[in-house]
Short mmCIF file of C-alpha atoms in Angstrom, two decimals:
data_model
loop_
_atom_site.label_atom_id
_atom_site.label_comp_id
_atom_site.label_asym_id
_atom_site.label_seq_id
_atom_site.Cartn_x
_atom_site.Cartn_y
_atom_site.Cartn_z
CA UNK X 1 8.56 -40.88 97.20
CA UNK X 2 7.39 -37.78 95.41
CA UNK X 3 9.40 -38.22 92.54
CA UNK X 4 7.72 -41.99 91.96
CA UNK X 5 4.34 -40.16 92.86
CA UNK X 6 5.65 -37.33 89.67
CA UNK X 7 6.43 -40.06 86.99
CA UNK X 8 3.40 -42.20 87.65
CA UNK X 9 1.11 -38.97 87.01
CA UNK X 10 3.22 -38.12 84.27
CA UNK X 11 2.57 -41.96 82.56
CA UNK X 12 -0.97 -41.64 83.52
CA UNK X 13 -0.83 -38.48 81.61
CA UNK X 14 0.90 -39.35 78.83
CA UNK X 15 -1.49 -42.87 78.25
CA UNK X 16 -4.66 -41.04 78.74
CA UNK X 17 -3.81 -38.51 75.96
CA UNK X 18 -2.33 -41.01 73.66
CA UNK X 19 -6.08 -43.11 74.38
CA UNK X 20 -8.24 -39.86 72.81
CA UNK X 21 -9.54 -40.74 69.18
CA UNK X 22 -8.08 -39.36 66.22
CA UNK X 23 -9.70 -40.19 62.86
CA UNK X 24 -8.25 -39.45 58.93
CA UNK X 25 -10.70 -36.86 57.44
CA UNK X 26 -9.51 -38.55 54.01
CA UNK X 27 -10.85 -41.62 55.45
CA UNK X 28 -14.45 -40.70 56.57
CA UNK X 29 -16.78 -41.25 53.78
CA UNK X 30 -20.63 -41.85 53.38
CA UNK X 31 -22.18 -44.94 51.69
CA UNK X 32 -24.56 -42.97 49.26
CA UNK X 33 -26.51 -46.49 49.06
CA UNK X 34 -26.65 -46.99 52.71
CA UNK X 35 -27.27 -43.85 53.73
CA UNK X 36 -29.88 -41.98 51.26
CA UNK X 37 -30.04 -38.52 51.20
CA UNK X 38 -26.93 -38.02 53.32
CA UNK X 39 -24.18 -36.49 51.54
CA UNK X 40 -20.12 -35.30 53.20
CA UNK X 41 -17.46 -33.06 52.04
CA UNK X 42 -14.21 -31.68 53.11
CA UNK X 43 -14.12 -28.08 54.16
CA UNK X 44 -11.96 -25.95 55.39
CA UNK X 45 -12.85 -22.98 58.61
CA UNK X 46 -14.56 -19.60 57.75
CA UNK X 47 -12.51 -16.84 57.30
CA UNK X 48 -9.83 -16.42 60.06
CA UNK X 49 -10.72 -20.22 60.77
CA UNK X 50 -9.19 -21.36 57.70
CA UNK X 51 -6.72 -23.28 58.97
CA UNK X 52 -9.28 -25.83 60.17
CA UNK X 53 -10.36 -28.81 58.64
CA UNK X 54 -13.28 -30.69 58.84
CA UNK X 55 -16.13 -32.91 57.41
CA UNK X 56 -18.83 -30.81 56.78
CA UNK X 57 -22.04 -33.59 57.07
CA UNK X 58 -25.48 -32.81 56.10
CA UNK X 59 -28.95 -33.63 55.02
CA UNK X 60 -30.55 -32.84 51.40
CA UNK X 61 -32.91 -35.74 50.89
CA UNK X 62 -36.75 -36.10 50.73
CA UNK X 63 -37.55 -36.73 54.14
CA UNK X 64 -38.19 -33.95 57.35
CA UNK X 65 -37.43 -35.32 60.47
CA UNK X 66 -35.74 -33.67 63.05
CA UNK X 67 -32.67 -35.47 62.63
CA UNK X 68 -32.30 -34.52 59.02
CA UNK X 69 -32.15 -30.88 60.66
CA UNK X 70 -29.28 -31.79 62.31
CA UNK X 71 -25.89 -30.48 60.11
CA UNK X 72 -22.69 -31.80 61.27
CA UNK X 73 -19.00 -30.59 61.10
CA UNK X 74 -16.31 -33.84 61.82
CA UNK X 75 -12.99 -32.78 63.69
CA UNK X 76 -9.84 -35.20 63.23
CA UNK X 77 -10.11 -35.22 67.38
CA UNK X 78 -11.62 -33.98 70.16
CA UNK X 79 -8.95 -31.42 70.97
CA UNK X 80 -9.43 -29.70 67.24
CA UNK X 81 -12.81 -29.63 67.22
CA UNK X 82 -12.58 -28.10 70.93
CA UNK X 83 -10.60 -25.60 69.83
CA UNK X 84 -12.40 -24.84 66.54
CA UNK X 85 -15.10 -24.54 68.62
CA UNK X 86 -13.55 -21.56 71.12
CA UNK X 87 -12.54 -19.39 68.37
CA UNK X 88 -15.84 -19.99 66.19
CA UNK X 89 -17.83 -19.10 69.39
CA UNK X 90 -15.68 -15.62 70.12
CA UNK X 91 -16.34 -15.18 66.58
CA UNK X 92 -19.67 -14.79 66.88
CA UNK X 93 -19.63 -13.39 70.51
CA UNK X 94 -17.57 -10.80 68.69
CA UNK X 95 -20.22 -9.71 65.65
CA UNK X 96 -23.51 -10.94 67.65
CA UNK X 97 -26.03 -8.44 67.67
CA UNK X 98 -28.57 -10.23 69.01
CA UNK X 99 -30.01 -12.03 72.45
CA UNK X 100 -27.67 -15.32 72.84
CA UNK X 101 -28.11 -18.29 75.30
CA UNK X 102 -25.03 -20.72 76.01
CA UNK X 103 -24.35 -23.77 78.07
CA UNK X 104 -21.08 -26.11 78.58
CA UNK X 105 -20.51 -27.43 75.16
CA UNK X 106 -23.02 -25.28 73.56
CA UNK X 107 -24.10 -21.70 72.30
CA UNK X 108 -27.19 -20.20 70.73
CA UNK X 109 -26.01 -16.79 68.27
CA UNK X 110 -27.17 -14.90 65.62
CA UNK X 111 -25.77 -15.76 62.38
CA UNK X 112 -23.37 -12.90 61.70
CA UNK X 113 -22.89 -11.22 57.85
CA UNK X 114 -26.68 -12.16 56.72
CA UNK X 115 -28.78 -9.31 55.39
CA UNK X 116 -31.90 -10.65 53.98
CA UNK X 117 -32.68 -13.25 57.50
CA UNK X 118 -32.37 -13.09 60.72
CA UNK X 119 -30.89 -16.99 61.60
CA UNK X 120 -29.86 -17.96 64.75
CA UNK X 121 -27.70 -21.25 65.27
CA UNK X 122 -27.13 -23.60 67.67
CA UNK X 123 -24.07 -25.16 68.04
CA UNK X 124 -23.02 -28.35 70.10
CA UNK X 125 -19.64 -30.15 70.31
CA UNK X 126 -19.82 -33.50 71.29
CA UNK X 127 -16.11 -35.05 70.91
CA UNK X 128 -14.89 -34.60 67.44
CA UNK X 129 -18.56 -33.33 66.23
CA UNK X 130 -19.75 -29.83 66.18
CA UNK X 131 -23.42 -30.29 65.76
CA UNK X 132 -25.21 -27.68 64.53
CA UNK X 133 -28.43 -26.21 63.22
CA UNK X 134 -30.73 -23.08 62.68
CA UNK X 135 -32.91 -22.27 65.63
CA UNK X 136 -34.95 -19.21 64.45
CA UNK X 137 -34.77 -18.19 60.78
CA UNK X 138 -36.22 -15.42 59.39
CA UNK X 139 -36.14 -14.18 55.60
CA UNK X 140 -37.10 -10.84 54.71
CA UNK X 141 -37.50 -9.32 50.97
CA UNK X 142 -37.75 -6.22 49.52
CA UNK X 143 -40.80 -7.26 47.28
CA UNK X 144 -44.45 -7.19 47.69
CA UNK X 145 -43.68 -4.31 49.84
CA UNK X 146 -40.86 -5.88 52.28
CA UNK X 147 -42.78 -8.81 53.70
CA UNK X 148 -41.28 -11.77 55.46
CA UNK X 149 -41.61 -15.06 56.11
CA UNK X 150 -40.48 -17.29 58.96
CA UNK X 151 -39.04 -20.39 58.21
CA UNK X 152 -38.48 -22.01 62.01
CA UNK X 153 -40.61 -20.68 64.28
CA UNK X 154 -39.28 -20.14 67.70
CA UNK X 155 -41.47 -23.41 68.07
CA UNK X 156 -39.89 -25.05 66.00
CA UNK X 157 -36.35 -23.44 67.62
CA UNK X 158 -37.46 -24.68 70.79
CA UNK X 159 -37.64 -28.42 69.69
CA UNK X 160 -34.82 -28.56 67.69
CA UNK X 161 -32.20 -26.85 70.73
CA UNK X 162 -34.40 -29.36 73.16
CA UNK X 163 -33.93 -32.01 70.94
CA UNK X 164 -29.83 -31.41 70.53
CA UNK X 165 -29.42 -30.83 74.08
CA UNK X 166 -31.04 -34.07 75.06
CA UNK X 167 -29.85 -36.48 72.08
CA UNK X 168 -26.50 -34.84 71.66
CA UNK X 169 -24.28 -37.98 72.60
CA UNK X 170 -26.60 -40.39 70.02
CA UNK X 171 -26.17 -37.65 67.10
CA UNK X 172 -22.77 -37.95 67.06
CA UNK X 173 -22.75 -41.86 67.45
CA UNK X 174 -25.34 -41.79 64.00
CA UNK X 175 -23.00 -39.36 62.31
CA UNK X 176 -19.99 -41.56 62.97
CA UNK X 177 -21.60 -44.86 61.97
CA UNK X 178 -22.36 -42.96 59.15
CA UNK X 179 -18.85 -41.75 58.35
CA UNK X 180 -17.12 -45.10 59.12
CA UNK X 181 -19.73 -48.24 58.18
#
C-alpha cells in the first residue's frame, strides 16, 4: 500500500511541475503600434548574475501614470525568476547600507554602487516577473554648492510600494498581454 501511496505522489509530482509555464524569451516581443511608449529588450543579470536571462520591460513614453513607473524584468519561468530573485536580493542584503523593509515575494533596498543619489528599489516577483521600481530617489551634485534634489518623495515611495503590493498579480497579467498579443 505505501509503495502505490509513493508512485501516485511521485506522478502528482512529476504533472504538477511539468504544468508550470515556461515561455521563449526570443519569442516575447512588444507591438510598438499597440502598445505606445512601451519598449523590451533582452538582457542578461548584473555582474555575478550574468548567467541570467531576461526581458528587461519598461516605460519611456509621454505619459506619467503610475503604471508607466512600473519597470519589468521577464523570466523564461517561475523557478528562474525565483531564483534570480534570491541571489539579486542577497546581493543587495550584502552591499545595503541603508534601512530596508521586505515581505514574501518582495524587498525594499538601497540601490548599491550609486554615488551621486540615494535610490531605493522595490522589487516584486510575481511568477516569471520581477517587478520593480524606485521608491525614494535622491540626486545630489557638486554644483551650486552641493544641493540636491528629490525626485520621488517618500510620498510618492509610499504610493508606488502600496500600489505594487496591492496590484502586483494585474501588473504582471498587463506585462504579459503585452509581451504575447
Amino acid at each position: 500500500m505505501k509503495k502505490v501511496l509513493v508512485v501516485i505522489t511521485m506522478l502528482f509530482a512529476v504533472l504538477l511541475s511539468s504544468c508550470a509555464a515556461k515561455y521563449d524569451l526570443d519569442d516575447l516581443k512588444i507591438d510598438k503600434d499597440k502598445y505606445s511608449g512601451w519598449h523590451s529588450r533582452e538582457l542578461d543579470g548584473w555582474r555575478e548574475l550574468d548567467d541570467f536571462s531576461y526581458i528587461d520591460v519598461y516605460y519611456s513614453g509621454r505619459k506619467s501614470g503610475i503604471d508607466q513607473q512600473m519597470k519589468y524584468m521577464v523570466f523564461e519561468s517561475s523557478s528562474v525568476a525565483k531564483e534570480y530573485f534570491k541571489k539579486w536580493k542577497k546581493y543587495y542584503y550584502n552591499t545595503d547600507d541603508g534601512e530596508s523593509q521586505s515581505g514574501t515575494n518582495w524587498y525594499i533596498c538601497r540601490e548599491p554602487g550609486t554615488y551621486d543619489m540615494i535610490a531605493y528599489m522595490m522589487y516584486y516577483r510575481e511568477e516569471n516577473v520581477i517587478i520593480y521600481s524606485e521608491v525614494s530617489l535622491t540626486y545630489y551634485s557638486t554644483e551650486n554648492g552641493g544641493t540636491s534634489s528629490v525626485a520621488v518623495s517618500s510620498s510618492e515611495g509610499d504610493q508606488v510600494r502600496k500600489y505594487i503590493l496591492e496590484n502586483h498579480k494585474e501588473l504582471r497579467e498587463n506585462v504579459m498581454k503585452m509581451l504575447t498579443d
